[in-house]
CSV table of C-alpha atoms in Angstrom, one decimal:
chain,number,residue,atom,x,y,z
A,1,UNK,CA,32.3,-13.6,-41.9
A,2,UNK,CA,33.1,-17.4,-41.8
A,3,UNK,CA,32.6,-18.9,-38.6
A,4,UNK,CA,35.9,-19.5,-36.7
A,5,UNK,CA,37.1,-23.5,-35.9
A,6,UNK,CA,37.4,-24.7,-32.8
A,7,UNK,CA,41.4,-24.5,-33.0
A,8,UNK,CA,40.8,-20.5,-33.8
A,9,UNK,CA,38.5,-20.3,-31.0
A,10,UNK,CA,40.8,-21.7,-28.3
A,11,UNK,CA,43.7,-20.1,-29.2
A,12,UNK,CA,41.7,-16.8,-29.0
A,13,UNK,CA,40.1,-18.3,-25.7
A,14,UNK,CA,43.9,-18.5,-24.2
A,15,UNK,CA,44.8,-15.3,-25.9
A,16,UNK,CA,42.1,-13.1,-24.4
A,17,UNK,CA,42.8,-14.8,-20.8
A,18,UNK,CA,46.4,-13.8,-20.9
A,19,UNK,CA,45.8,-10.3,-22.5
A,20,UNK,CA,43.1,-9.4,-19.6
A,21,UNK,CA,45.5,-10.4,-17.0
A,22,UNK,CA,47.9,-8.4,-18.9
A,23,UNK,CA,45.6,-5.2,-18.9
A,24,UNK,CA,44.9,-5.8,-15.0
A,25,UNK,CA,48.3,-5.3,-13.5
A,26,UNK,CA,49.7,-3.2,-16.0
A,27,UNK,CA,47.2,-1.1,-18.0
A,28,UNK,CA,47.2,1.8,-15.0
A,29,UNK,CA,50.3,2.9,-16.8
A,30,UNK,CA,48.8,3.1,-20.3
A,31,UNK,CA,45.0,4.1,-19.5
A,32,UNK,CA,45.4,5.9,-15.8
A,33,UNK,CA,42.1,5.6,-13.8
A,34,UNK,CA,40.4,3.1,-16.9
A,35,UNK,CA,39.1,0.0,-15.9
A,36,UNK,CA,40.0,-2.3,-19.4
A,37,UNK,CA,38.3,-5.5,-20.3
A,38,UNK,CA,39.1,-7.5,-23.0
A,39,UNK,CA,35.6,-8.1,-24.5
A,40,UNK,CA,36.2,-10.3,-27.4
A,41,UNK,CA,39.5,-11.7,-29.6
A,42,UNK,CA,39.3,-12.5,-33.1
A,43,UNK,CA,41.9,-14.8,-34.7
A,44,UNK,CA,42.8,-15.2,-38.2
A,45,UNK,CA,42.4,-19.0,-39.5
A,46,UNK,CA,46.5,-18.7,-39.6
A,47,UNK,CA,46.6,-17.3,-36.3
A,48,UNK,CA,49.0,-15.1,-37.2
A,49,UNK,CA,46.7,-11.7,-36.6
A,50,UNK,CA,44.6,-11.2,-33.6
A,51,UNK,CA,41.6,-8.9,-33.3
A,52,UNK,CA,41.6,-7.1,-29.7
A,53,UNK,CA,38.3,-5.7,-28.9
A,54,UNK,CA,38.5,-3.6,-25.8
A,55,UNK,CA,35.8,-1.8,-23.2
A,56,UNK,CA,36.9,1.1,-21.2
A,57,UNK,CA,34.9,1.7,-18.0
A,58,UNK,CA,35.3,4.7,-15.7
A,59,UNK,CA,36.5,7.1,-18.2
A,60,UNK,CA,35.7,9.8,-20.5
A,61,UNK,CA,39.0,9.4,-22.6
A,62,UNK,CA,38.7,6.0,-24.7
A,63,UNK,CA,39.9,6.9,-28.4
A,64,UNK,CA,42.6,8.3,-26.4
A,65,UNK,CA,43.3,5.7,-24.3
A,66,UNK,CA,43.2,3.1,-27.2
A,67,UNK,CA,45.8,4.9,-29.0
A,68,UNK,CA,47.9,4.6,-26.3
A,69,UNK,CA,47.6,1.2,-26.1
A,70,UNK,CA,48.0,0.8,-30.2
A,71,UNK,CA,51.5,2.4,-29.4
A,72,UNK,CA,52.0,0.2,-26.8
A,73,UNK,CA,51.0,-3.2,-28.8
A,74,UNK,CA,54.5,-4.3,-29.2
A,75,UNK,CA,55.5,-4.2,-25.4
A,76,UNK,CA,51.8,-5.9,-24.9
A,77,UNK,CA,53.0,-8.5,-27.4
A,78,UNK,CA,56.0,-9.2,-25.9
A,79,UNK,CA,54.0,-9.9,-22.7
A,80,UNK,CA,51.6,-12.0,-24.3
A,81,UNK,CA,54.6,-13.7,-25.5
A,82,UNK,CA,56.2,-15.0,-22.5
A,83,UNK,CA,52.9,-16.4,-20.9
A,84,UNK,CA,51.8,-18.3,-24.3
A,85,UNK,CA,55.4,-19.0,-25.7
A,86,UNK,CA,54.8,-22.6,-24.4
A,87,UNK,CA,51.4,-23.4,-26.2
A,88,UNK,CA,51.9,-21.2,-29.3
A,89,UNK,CA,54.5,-21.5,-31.9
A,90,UNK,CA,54.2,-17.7,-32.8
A,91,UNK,CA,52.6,-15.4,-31.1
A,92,UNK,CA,50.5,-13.1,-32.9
A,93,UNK,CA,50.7,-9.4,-33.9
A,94,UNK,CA,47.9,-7.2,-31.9
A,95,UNK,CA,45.0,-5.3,-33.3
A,96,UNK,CA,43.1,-3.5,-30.7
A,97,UNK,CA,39.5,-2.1,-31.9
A,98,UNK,CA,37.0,-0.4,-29.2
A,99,UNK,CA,34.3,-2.4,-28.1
A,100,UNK,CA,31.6,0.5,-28.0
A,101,UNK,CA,28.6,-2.2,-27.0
A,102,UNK,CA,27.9,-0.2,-23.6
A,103,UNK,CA,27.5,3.1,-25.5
A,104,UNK,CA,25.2,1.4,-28.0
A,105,UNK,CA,23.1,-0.3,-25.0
A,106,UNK,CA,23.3,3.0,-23.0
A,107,UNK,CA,21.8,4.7,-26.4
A,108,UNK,CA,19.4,2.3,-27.1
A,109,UNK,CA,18.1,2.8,-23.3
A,110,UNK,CA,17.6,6.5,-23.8
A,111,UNK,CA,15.8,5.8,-27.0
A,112,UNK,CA,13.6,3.4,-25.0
A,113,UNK,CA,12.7,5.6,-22.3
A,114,UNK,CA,11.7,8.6,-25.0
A,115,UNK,CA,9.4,6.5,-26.5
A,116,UNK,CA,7.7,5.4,-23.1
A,117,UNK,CA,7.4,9.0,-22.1
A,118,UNK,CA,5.6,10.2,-25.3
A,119,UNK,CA,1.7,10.1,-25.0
A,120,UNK,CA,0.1,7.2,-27.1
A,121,UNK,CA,-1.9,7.9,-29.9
A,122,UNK,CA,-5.2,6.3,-29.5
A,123,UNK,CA,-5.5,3.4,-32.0
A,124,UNK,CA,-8.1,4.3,-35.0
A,125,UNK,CA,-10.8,1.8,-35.4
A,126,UNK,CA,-12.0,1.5,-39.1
């Protein structure tokens, strides 16, 4: 993937800013009992489409959660719409992904600690 220009990387900047304040006051409604962060937001060179990645703490129901919010992305928009609507000429349509890094960490932890727990084999000399 190309990297993105400064311009793309601002306006993603702003985007993600406005989108986790967004998620803090209104996401109970959405995602009861979910704490939502907006890890990461992706915008097309255009900056027409942006890429929502999103972490779910404090629950056991994220796919079902993040469909929730996928039917909810044109109300989000909207949202996003009246904060930016003075530094943005359109304001891009939403795509929100799960940002699964915690799980992989957490996995990768577990995978550590096996390995630490099994005996060494004693090196072989030649």
């Amino acid at each position: 993937m190309a990297t993105e220009s400064k311009r793309q990387q601002r306006f993603a900047g702003v985007i993600q800013q406005d989108l986790a304040e967004i998620f803090q006051r209104e996401a109970h409604q959405w995602a009861p009992n979910a704490f939502i962060t907006v890890t990461r937001v992706r915008v097309t060179p255009d900056l027409a489409i942006a890429r929502v990645y999103l972490s779910f703490i404090n629950t056991q129901t994220a796919k079902e959660d993040l469909e929730k919010i996928k039917a909810k992305s044109n109300e989000i928009r909207y949202k996003l719409g009246t904060r930016i609507k003075n530094n943005a000429r359109i304001v891009p349509h939403l795509e929100f992904f799960l940002d699964d890094t915690n799980e992989y960490v957490e996995h990768m932890d577990k995978i550590f600690d096996q390995i630490s727990k099994e005996p060494r084999q004693p090196d072989e000399e030649d």
